[in-house]
Amino acid sequence: MAESQAQDRPKLMRRIFPHPLLTVLLIVVWCVITNSVAPGTIVLGVILGILIPFFTYPYWPHVPRGFRPFKMVSYLFLVIWDILVANVSVAWIVLTKRNSDMRSTWVVIPLDLRTPEAITLLAGTITLTPGTVSADLSDEGHCLLVHALDADDPNAVRDEIKTRYEARLKEIFEYES
């Protein structure tokens, strides 16, 4: 009997909190929007953070199976660093190169990622990093089209995106639990 209750507990928690990270995010966003961390604001944020995911759960086609928040924090620091470095690099290119000397190119990146959250984050990361922009995702979600402002070797751009960003996102979102 006790063993059955212990097995039902995770199912009950998953039913009440179908998207726990979304719940936390909604609470934080509510406090930011209201510009307050008063107890009443937090309580209303918790209510919204529980009710919104609970009622919208049927409309989510795929519930994210796994997520590693600590790896996400290191990924965010990496992306922030890359944005800073790329800003300097793009500024240098713009100030020192003529348009005719720039080697802009289109790069097709075959994706190993399969979860929509990870693919969206990869495309967003590429676009946030100055000098590159995500332009299109194939219908099946297997390839991403990226434009690079100045690249000697499109294959090097592809390989860097796959090793620097995609591999880390695969660890964060698509690990075997």
mmCIF file with all atom_site columns, C-alpha atoms in Angstrom:
data_model
loop_
_atom_site.group_PDB
_atom_site.id
_atom_site.type_symbol
_atom_site.label_atom_id
_atom_site.label_alt_id
_atom_site.label_comp_id
_atom_site.label_asym_id
_atom_site.label_entity_id
_atom_site.label_seq_id
_atom_site.pdbx_PDB_ins_code
_atom_site.Cartn_x
_atom_site.Cartn_y
_atom_site.Cartn_z
_atom_site.occupancy
_atom_site.B_iso_or_equiv
_atom_site.pdbx_formal_charge
_atom_site.auth_seq_id
_atom_site.auth_comp_id
_atom_site.auth_asym_id
_atom_site.auth_atom_id
_atom_site.pdbx_PDB_model_num
ATOM 1   C CA . MET A 1 1   ? 0.000  0.000  0.000   1.00 0.00 ? 1   MET A CA 1
ATOM 2   C CA . ALA A 1 2   ? 2.740  2.470  0.978   1.00 0.00 ? 2   ALA A CA 1
ATOM 3   C CA . GLU A 1 3   ? 4.721  1.500  -2.128  1.00 0.00 ? 3   GLU A CA 1
ATOM 4   C CA . SER A 1 4   ? 1.719  2.262  -4.350  1.00 0.00 ? 4   SER A CA 1
ATOM 5   C CA . GLN A 1 5   ? 1.294  5.675  -2.756  1.00 0.00 ? 5   GLN A CA 1
ATOM 6   C CA . ALA A 1 6   ? 4.984  6.412  -3.271  1.00 0.00 ? 6   ALA A CA 1
ATOM 7   C CA . GLN A 1 7   ? 4.637  5.585  -6.982  1.00 0.00 ? 7   GLN A CA 1
ATOM 8   C CA . ASP A 1 8   ? 1.519  7.751  -7.344  1.00 0.00 ? 8   ASP A CA 1
ATOM 9   C CA . ARG A 1 9   ? 3.167  10.796 -5.754  1.00 0.00 ? 9   ARG A CA 1
ATOM 10  C CA . PRO A 1 10  ? 5.278  11.773 -8.832  1.00 0.00 ? 10  PRO A CA 1
ATOM 11  C CA . LYS A 1 11  ? 2.216  11.364 -11.069 1.00 0.00 ? 11  LYS A CA 1
ATOM 12  C CA . LEU A 1 12  ? 0.187  13.633 -8.791  1.00 0.00 ? 12  LEU A CA 1
ATOM 13  C CA . MET A 1 13  ? 2.971  16.236 -8.694  1.00 0.00 ? 13  MET A CA 1
ATOM 14  C CA . ARG A 1 14  ? 3.234  16.082 -12.507 1.00 0.00 ? 14  ARG A CA 1
ATOM 15  C CA . ARG A 1 15  ? -0.530 16.593 -12.770 1.00 0.00 ? 15  ARG A CA 1
ATOM 16  C CA . ILE A 1 16  ? -0.489 19.609 -10.434 1.00 0.00 ? 16  ILE A CA 1
ATOM 17  C CA . PHE A 1 17  ? 2.768  21.039 -11.833 1.00 0.00 ? 17  PHE A CA 1
ATOM 18  C CA . PRO A 1 18  ? 2.876  19.909 -15.475 1.00 0.00 ? 18  PRO A CA 1
ATOM 19  C CA . HIS A 1 19  ? 5.606  22.467 -16.274 1.00 0.00 ? 19  HIS A CA 1
ATOM 20  C CA . PRO A 1 20  ? 7.447  23.314 -13.039 1.00 0.00 ? 20  PRO A CA 1
ATOM 21  C CA . LEU A 1 21  ? 9.947  25.640 -14.726 1.00 0.00 ? 21  LEU A CA 1
ATOM 22  C CA . LEU A 1 22  ? 7.106  27.517 -16.404 1.00 0.00 ? 22  LEU A CA 1
ATOM 23  C CA . THR A 1 23  ? 5.473  27.878 -12.995 1.00 0.00 ? 23  THR A CA 1
ATOM 24  C CA . VAL A 1 24  ? 8.617  29.447 -11.548 1.00 0.00 ? 24  VAL A CA 1
ATOM 25  C CA . LEU A 1 25  ? 9.056  31.642 -14.626 1.00 0.00 ? 25  LEU A CA 1
ATOM 26  C CA . LEU A 1 26  ? 5.464  32.890 -14.387 1.00 0.00 ? 26  LEU A CA 1
ATOM 27  C CA . ILE A 1 27  ? 5.913  33.779 -10.714 1.00 0.00 ? 27  ILE A CA 1
ATOM 28  C CA . VAL A 1 28  ? 9.088  35.738 -11.475 1.00 0.00 ? 28  VAL A CA 1
ATOM 29  C CA . VAL A 1 29  ? 7.549  37.468 -14.500 1.00 0.00 ? 29  VAL A CA 1
ATOM 30  C CA . TRP A 1 30  ? 4.478  38.416 -12.470 1.00 0.00 ? 30  TRP A CA 1
ATOM 31  C CA . CYS A 1 31  ? 6.657  39.998 -9.779  1.00 0.00 ? 31  CYS A CA 1
ATOM 32  C CA . VAL A 1 32  ? 8.675  41.860 -12.420 1.00 0.00 ? 32  VAL A CA 1
ATOM 33  C CA . ILE A 1 33  ? 5.558  43.097 -14.234 1.00 0.00 ? 33  ILE A CA 1
ATOM 34  C CA . THR A 1 34  ? 3.979  44.353 -11.023 1.00 0.00 ? 34  THR A CA 1
ATOM 35  C CA . ASN A 1 35  ? 7.364  45.669 -9.837  1.00 0.00 ? 35  ASN A CA 1
ATOM 36  C CA . SER A 1 36  ? 6.746  44.250 -6.393  1.00 0.00 ? 36  SER A CA 1
ATOM 37  C CA . VAL A 1 37  ? 7.799  41.357 -4.190  1.00 0.00 ? 37  VAL A CA 1
ATOM 38  C CA . ALA A 1 38  ? 5.111  41.933 -1.586  1.00 0.00 ? 38  ALA A CA 1
ATOM 39  C CA . PRO A 1 39  ? 3.537  38.794 -0.106  1.00 0.00 ? 39  PRO A CA 1
ATOM 40  C CA . GLY A 1 40  ? 0.248  39.404 -1.917  1.00 0.00 ? 40  GLY A CA 1
ATOM 41  C CA . THR A 1 41  ? 2.042  39.763 -5.246  1.00 0.00 ? 41  THR A CA 1
ATOM 42  C CA . ILE A 1 42  ? 3.955  36.532 -4.677  1.00 0.00 ? 42  ILE A CA 1
ATOM 43  C CA . VAL A 1 43  ? 0.781  34.668 -3.665  1.00 0.00 ? 43  VAL A CA 1
ATOM 44  C CA . LEU A 1 44  ? -1.032 35.852 -6.797  1.00 0.00 ? 44  LEU A CA 1
ATOM 45  C CA . GLY A 1 45  ? 2.059  34.931 -8.848  1.00 0.00 ? 45  GLY A CA 1
ATOM 46  C CA . VAL A 1 46  ? 2.004  31.423 -7.358  1.00 0.00 ? 46  VAL A CA 1
ATOM 47  C CA . ILE A 1 47  ? -1.701 31.077 -8.128  1.00 0.00 ? 47  ILE A CA 1
ATOM 48  C CA . LEU A 1 48  ? -1.129 32.172 -11.737 1.00 0.00 ? 48  LEU A CA 1
ATOM 49  C CA . GLY A 1 49  ? 2.000  30.019 -11.955 1.00 0.00 ? 49  GLY A CA 1
ATOM 50  C CA . ILE A 1 50  ? -0.005 26.939 -10.984 1.00 0.00 ? 50  ILE A CA 1
ATOM 51  C CA . LEU A 1 51  ? -3.276 27.631 -12.826 1.00 0.00 ? 51  LEU A CA 1
ATOM 52  C CA . ILE A 1 52  ? -1.909 28.744 -16.219 1.00 0.00 ? 52  ILE A CA 1
ATOM 53  C CA . PRO A 1 53  ? 0.224  25.627 -16.841 1.00 0.00 ? 53  PRO A CA 1
ATOM 54  C CA . PHE A 1 54  ? -2.513 23.408 -15.368 1.00 0.00 ? 54  PHE A CA 1
ATOM 55  C CA . PHE A 1 55  ? -5.210 24.698 -17.736 1.00 0.00 ? 55  PHE A CA 1
ATOM 56  C CA . THR A 1 56  ? -2.968 24.994 -20.804 1.00 0.00 ? 56  THR A CA 1
ATOM 57  C CA . TYR A 1 57  ? -1.417 21.535 -20.357 1.00 0.00 ? 57  TYR A CA 1
ATOM 58  C CA . PRO A 1 58  ? -3.697 19.836 -22.938 1.00 0.00 ? 58  PRO A CA 1
ATOM 59  C CA . TYR A 1 59  ? -2.509 22.304 -25.587 1.00 0.00 ? 59  TYR A CA 1
ATOM 60  C CA . TRP A 1 60  ? 1.176  21.416 -25.191 1.00 0.00 ? 60  TRP A CA 1
ATOM 61  C CA . PRO A 1 61  ? 1.885  18.671 -27.741 1.00 0.00 ? 61  PRO A CA 1
ATOM 62  C CA . HIS A 1 62  ? 5.104  17.525 -26.107 1.00 0.00 ? 62  HIS A CA 1
ATOM 63  C CA . VAL A 1 63  ? 5.996  18.086 -22.505 1.00 0.00 ? 63  VAL A CA 1
ATOM 64  C CA . PRO A 1 64  ? 9.734  18.681 -22.079 1.00 0.00 ? 64  PRO A CA 1
ATOM 65  C CA . ARG A 1 65  ? 11.085 15.440 -20.625 1.00 0.00 ? 65  ARG A CA 1
ATOM 66  C CA . GLY A 1 66  ? 14.354 16.581 -19.214 1.00 0.00 ? 66  GLY A CA 1
ATOM 67  C CA . PHE A 1 67  ? 16.080 19.794 -18.334 1.00 0.00 ? 67  PHE A CA 1
ATOM 68  C CA . ARG A 1 68  ? 19.348 20.454 -16.536 1.00 0.00 ? 68  ARG A CA 1
ATOM 69  C CA . PRO A 1 69  ? 19.146 23.925 -14.985 1.00 0.00 ? 69  PRO A CA 1
ATOM 70  C CA . PHE A 1 70  ? 22.765 24.025 -13.769 1.00 0.00 ? 70  PHE A CA 1
ATOM 71  C CA . LYS A 1 71  ? 24.065 23.257 -17.255 1.00 0.00 ? 71  LYS A CA 1
ATOM 72  C CA . MET A 1 72  ? 21.729 25.966 -18.550 1.00 0.00 ? 72  MET A CA 1
ATOM 73  C CA . VAL A 1 73  ? 23.374 28.516 -16.260 1.00 0.00 ? 73  VAL A CA 1
ATOM 74  C CA . SER A 1 74  ? 26.819 27.684 -17.665 1.00 0.00 ? 74  SER A CA 1
ATOM 75  C CA . TYR A 1 75  ? 25.351 27.828 -21.182 1.00 0.00 ? 75  TYR A CA 1
ATOM 76  C CA . LEU A 1 76  ? 23.950 31.314 -20.492 1.00 0.00 ? 76  LEU A CA 1
ATOM 77  C CA . PHE A 1 77  ? 27.366 32.522 -19.307 1.00 0.00 ? 77  PHE A CA 1
ATOM 78  C CA . LEU A 1 78  ? 28.941 31.079 -22.466 1.00 0.00 ? 78  LEU A CA 1
ATOM 79  C CA . VAL A 1 79  ? 26.386 32.838 -24.672 1.00 0.00 ? 79  VAL A CA 1
ATOM 80  C CA . ILE A 1 80  ? 26.832 36.158 -22.861 1.00 0.00 ? 80  ILE A CA 1
ATOM 81  C CA . TRP A 1 81  ? 30.605 35.871 -23.294 1.00 0.00 ? 81  TRP A CA 1
ATOM 82  C CA . ASP A 1 82  ? 30.219 35.001 -26.975 1.00 0.00 ? 82  ASP A CA 1
ATOM 83  C CA . ILE A 1 83  ? 27.891 37.969 -27.506 1.00 0.00 ? 83  ILE A CA 1
ATOM 84  C CA . LEU A 1 84  ? 30.458 40.315 -25.970 1.00 0.00 ? 84  LEU A CA 1
ATOM 85  C CA . VAL A 1 85  ? 33.315 38.902 -28.048 1.00 0.00 ? 85  VAL A CA 1
ATOM 86  C CA . ALA A 1 86  ? 31.218 38.894 -31.234 1.00 0.00 ? 86  ALA A CA 1
ATOM 87  C CA . ASN A 1 87  ? 30.236 42.542 -30.681 1.00 0.00 ? 87  ASN A CA 1
ATOM 88  C CA . VAL A 1 88  ? 33.891 43.542 -30.668 1.00 0.00 ? 88  VAL A CA 1
ATOM 89  C CA . SER A 1 89  ? 34.604 41.321 -33.669 1.00 0.00 ? 89  SER A CA 1
ATOM 90  C CA . VAL A 1 90  ? 31.706 42.690 -35.728 1.00 0.00 ? 90  VAL A CA 1
ATOM 91  C CA . ALA A 1 91  ? 32.617 46.271 -34.803 1.00 0.00 ? 91  ALA A CA 1
ATOM 92  C CA . TRP A 1 92  ? 36.171 45.590 -35.984 1.00 0.00 ? 92  TRP A CA 1
ATOM 93  C CA . ILE A 1 93  ? 34.905 44.097 -39.261 1.00 0.00 ? 93  ILE A CA 1
ATOM 94  C CA . VAL A 1 94  ? 32.567 47.035 -39.890 1.00 0.00 ? 94  VAL A CA 1
ATOM 95  C CA . LEU A 1 95  ? 35.246 49.611 -39.114 1.00 0.00 ? 95  LEU A CA 1
ATOM 96  C CA . THR A 1 96  ? 38.130 48.013 -40.986 1.00 0.00 ? 96  THR A CA 1
ATOM 97  C CA . LYS A 1 97  ? 36.684 46.077 -43.952 1.00 0.00 ? 97  LYS A CA 1
ATOM 98  C CA . ARG A 1 98  ? 35.062 47.345 -47.081 1.00 0.00 ? 98  ARG A CA 1
ATOM 99  C CA . ASN A 1 99  ? 31.795 45.685 -48.075 1.00 0.00 ? 99  ASN A CA 1
ATOM 100 C CA . SER A 1 100 ? 33.454 44.134 -51.105 1.00 0.00 ? 100 SER A CA 1
ATOM 101 C CA . ASP A 1 101 ? 36.049 42.464 -48.830 1.00 0.00 ? 101 ASP A CA 1
ATOM 102 C CA . MET A 1 102 ? 33.486 40.836 -46.544 1.00 0.00 ? 102 MET A CA 1
ATOM 103 C CA . ARG A 1 103 ? 32.804 37.167 -47.182 1.00 0.00 ? 103 ARG A CA 1
ATOM 104 C CA . SER A 1 104 ? 29.199 36.776 -46.107 1.00 0.00 ? 104 SER A CA 1
ATOM 105 C CA . THR A 1 105 ? 27.844 33.292 -46.609 1.00 0.00 ? 105 THR A CA 1
ATOM 106 C CA . TRP A 1 106 ? 24.884 31.022 -46.006 1.00 0.00 ? 106 TRP A CA 1
ATOM 107 C CA . VAL A 1 107 ? 25.500 27.949 -43.888 1.00 0.00 ? 107 VAL A CA 1
ATOM 108 C CA . VAL A 1 108 ? 23.231 24.914 -43.602 1.00 0.00 ? 108 VAL A CA 1
ATOM 109 C CA . ILE A 1 109 ? 23.506 23.318 -40.177 1.00 0.00 ? 109 ILE A CA 1
ATOM 110 C CA . PRO A 1 110 ? 22.202 19.750 -39.895 1.00 0.00 ? 110 PRO A CA 1
ATOM 111 C CA . LEU A 1 111 ? 20.564 19.390 -36.492 1.00 0.00 ? 111 LEU A CA 1
ATOM 112 C CA . ASP A 1 112 ? 20.960 16.548 -34.027 1.00 0.00 ? 112 ASP A CA 1
ATOM 113 C CA . LEU A 1 113 ? 18.512 18.307 -31.685 1.00 0.00 ? 113 LEU A CA 1
ATOM 114 C CA . ARG A 1 114 ? 14.917 17.120 -31.802 1.00 0.00 ? 114 ARG A CA 1
ATOM 115 C CA . THR A 1 115 ? 13.081 18.963 -29.021 1.00 0.00 ? 115 THR A CA 1
ATOM 116 C CA . PRO A 1 116 ? 11.432 22.220 -30.122 1.00 0.00 ? 116 PRO A CA 1
ATOM 117 C CA . GLU A 1 117 ? 12.687 24.030 -27.011 1.00 0.00 ? 117 GLU A CA 1
ATOM 118 C CA . ALA A 1 118 ? 16.315 23.177 -27.757 1.00 0.00 ? 118 ALA A CA 1
ATOM 119 C CA . ILE A 1 119 ? 16.020 24.050 -31.464 1.00 0.00 ? 119 ILE A CA 1
ATOM 120 C CA . THR A 1 120 ? 14.377 27.371 -30.597 1.00 0.00 ? 120 THR A CA 1
ATOM 121 C CA . LEU A 1 121 ? 17.108 28.185 -28.104 1.00 0.00 ? 121 LEU A CA 1
ATOM 122 C CA . LEU A 1 122 ? 19.808 27.308 -30.650 1.00 0.00 ? 122 LEU A CA 1
ATOM 123 C CA . ALA A 1 123 ? 18.220 29.533 -33.306 1.00 0.00 ? 123 ALA A CA 1
ATOM 124 C CA . GLY A 1 124 ? 17.844 32.339 -30.773 1.00 0.00 ? 124 GLY A CA 1
ATOM 125 C CA . THR A 1 125 ? 21.439 31.991 -29.624 1.00 0.00 ? 125 THR A CA 1
ATOM 126 C CA . ILE A 1 126 ? 22.701 32.187 -33.193 1.00 0.00 ? 126 ILE A CA 1
ATOM 127 C CA . THR A 1 127 ? 20.614 35.285 -33.862 1.00 0.00 ? 127 THR A CA 1
ATOM 128 C CA . LEU A 1 128 ? 21.628 36.978 -30.604 1.00 0.00 ? 128 LEU A CA 1
ATOM 129 C CA . THR A 1 129 ? 25.301 36.521 -31.395 1.00 0.00 ? 129 THR A CA 1
ATOM 130 C CA . PRO A 1 130 ? 26.353 39.440 -33.622 1.00 0.00 ? 130 PRO A CA 1
ATOM 131 C CA . GLY A 1 131 ? 27.579 38.425 -37.060 1.00 0.00 ? 131 GLY A CA 1
ATOM 132 C CA . THR A 1 132 ? 25.182 35.502 -37.482 1.00 0.00 ? 132 THR A CA 1
ATOM 133 C CA . VAL A 1 133 ? 21.448 35.193 -37.897 1.00 0.00 ? 133 VAL A CA 1
ATOM 134 C CA . SER A 1 134 ? 19.129 32.191 -38.092 1.00 0.00 ? 134 SER A CA 1
ATOM 135 C CA . ALA A 1 135 ? 17.091 32.544 -41.250 1.00 0.00 ? 135 ALA A CA 1
ATOM 136 C CA . ASP A 1 136 ? 15.058 29.355 -41.685 1.00 0.00 ? 136 ASP A CA 1
ATOM 137 C CA . LEU A 1 137 ? 14.309 25.958 -40.229 1.00 0.00 ? 137 LEU A CA 1
ATOM 138 C CA . SER A 1 138 ? 13.543 23.052 -42.540 1.00 0.00 ? 138 SER A CA 1
ATOM 139 C CA . ASP A 1 139 ? 9.993  21.690 -42.526 1.00 0.00 ? 139 ASP A CA 1
ATOM 140 C CA . GLU A 1 140 ? 11.088 18.543 -40.716 1.00 0.00 ? 140 GLU A CA 1
ATOM 141 C CA . GLY A 1 141 ? 13.267 20.479 -38.261 1.00 0.00 ? 141 GLY A CA 1
ATOM 142 C CA . HIS A 1 142 ? 16.436 18.697 -39.345 1.00 0.00 ? 142 HIS A CA 1
ATOM 143 C CA . CYS A 1 143 ? 18.392 21.682 -40.750 1.00 0.00 ? 143 CYS A CA 1
ATOM 144 C CA . LEU A 1 144 ? 18.865 25.304 -39.813 1.00 0.00 ? 144 LEU A CA 1
ATOM 145 C CA . LEU A 1 145 ? 19.848 27.963 -42.357 1.00 0.00 ? 145 LEU A CA 1
ATOM 146 C CA . VAL A 1 146 ? 22.231 30.558 -40.939 1.00 0.00 ? 146 VAL A CA 1
ATOM 147 C CA . HIS A 1 147 ? 23.708 33.689 -42.491 1.00 0.00 ? 147 HIS A CA 1
ATOM 148 C CA . ALA A 1 148 ? 27.236 34.645 -41.401 1.00 0.00 ? 148 ALA A CA 1
ATOM 149 C CA . LEU A 1 149 ? 28.439 38.225 -41.931 1.00 0.00 ? 149 LEU A CA 1
ATOM 150 C CA . ASP A 1 150 ? 32.071 37.349 -42.583 1.00 0.00 ? 150 ASP A CA 1
ATOM 151 C CA . ALA A 1 151 ? 33.350 33.787 -42.753 1.00 0.00 ? 151 ALA A CA 1
ATOM 152 C CA . ASP A 1 152 ? 36.419 32.330 -44.421 1.00 0.00 ? 152 ASP A CA 1
ATOM 153 C CA . ASP A 1 153 ? 35.093 28.800 -44.191 1.00 0.00 ? 153 ASP A CA 1
ATOM 154 C CA . PRO A 1 154 ? 31.351 28.001 -43.946 1.00 0.00 ? 154 PRO A CA 1
ATOM 155 C CA . ASN A 1 155 ? 32.203 24.514 -42.672 1.00 0.00 ? 155 ASN A CA 1
ATOM 156 C CA . ALA A 1 156 ? 34.100 26.031 -39.764 1.00 0.00 ? 156 ALA A CA 1
ATOM 157 C CA . VAL A 1 157 ? 31.057 28.159 -38.874 1.00 0.00 ? 157 VAL A CA 1
ATOM 158 C CA . ARG A 1 158 ? 28.857 25.049 -38.996 1.00 0.00 ? 158 ARG A CA 1
ATOM 159 C CA . ASP A 1 159 ? 31.270 23.012 -36.869 1.00 0.00 ? 159 ASP A CA 1
ATOM 160 C CA . GLU A 1 160 ? 31.653 25.772 -34.293 1.00 0.00 ? 160 GLU A CA 1
ATOM 161 C CA . ILE A 1 161 ? 27.871 26.147 -33.894 1.00 0.00 ? 161 ILE A CA 1
ATOM 162 C CA . LYS A 1 162 ? 27.435 22.391 -33.566 1.00 0.00 ? 162 LYS A CA 1
ATOM 163 C CA . THR A 1 163 ? 30.207 21.926 -30.986 1.00 0.00 ? 163 THR A CA 1
ATOM 164 C CA . ARG A 1 164 ? 29.860 25.179 -29.057 1.00 0.00 ? 164 ARG A CA 1
ATOM 165 C CA . TYR A 1 165 ? 26.074 25.467 -28.848 1.00 0.00 ? 165 TYR A CA 1
ATOM 166 C CA . GLU A 1 166 ? 24.201 22.442 -30.168 1.00 0.00 ? 166 GLU A CA 1
ATOM 167 C CA . ALA A 1 167 ? 26.184 19.861 -28.170 1.00 0.00 ? 167 ALA A CA 1
ATOM 168 C CA . ARG A 1 168 ? 25.599 21.805 -24.951 1.00 0.00 ? 168 ARG A CA 1
ATOM 169 C CA . LEU A 1 169 ? 21.892 22.210 -25.665 1.00 0.00 ? 169 LEU A CA 1
ATOM 170 C CA . LYS A 1 170 ? 21.640 18.493 -26.317 1.00 0.00 ? 170 LYS A CA 1
ATOM 171 C CA . GLU A 1 171 ? 23.121 17.890 -22.851 1.00 0.00 ? 171 GLU A CA 1
ATOM 172 C CA . ILE A 1 172 ? 20.661 20.337 -21.301 1.00 0.00 ? 172 ILE A CA 1
ATOM 173 C CA . PHE A 1 173 ? 17.433 19.214 -22.990 1.00 0.00 ? 173 PHE A CA 1
ATOM 174 C CA . GLU A 1 174 ? 17.862 15.747 -24.468 1.00 0.00 ? 174 GLU A CA 1
ATOM 175 C CA . TYR A 1 175 ? 19.854 13.730 -21.990 1.00 0.00 ? 175 TYR A CA 1
ATOM 176 C CA . GLU A 1 176 ? 18.835 10.218 -21.049 1.00 0.00 ? 176 GLU A CA 1
ATOM 177 C CA . SER A 1 177 ? 17.436 10.356 -17.525 1.00 0.00 ? 177 SER A CA 1
#
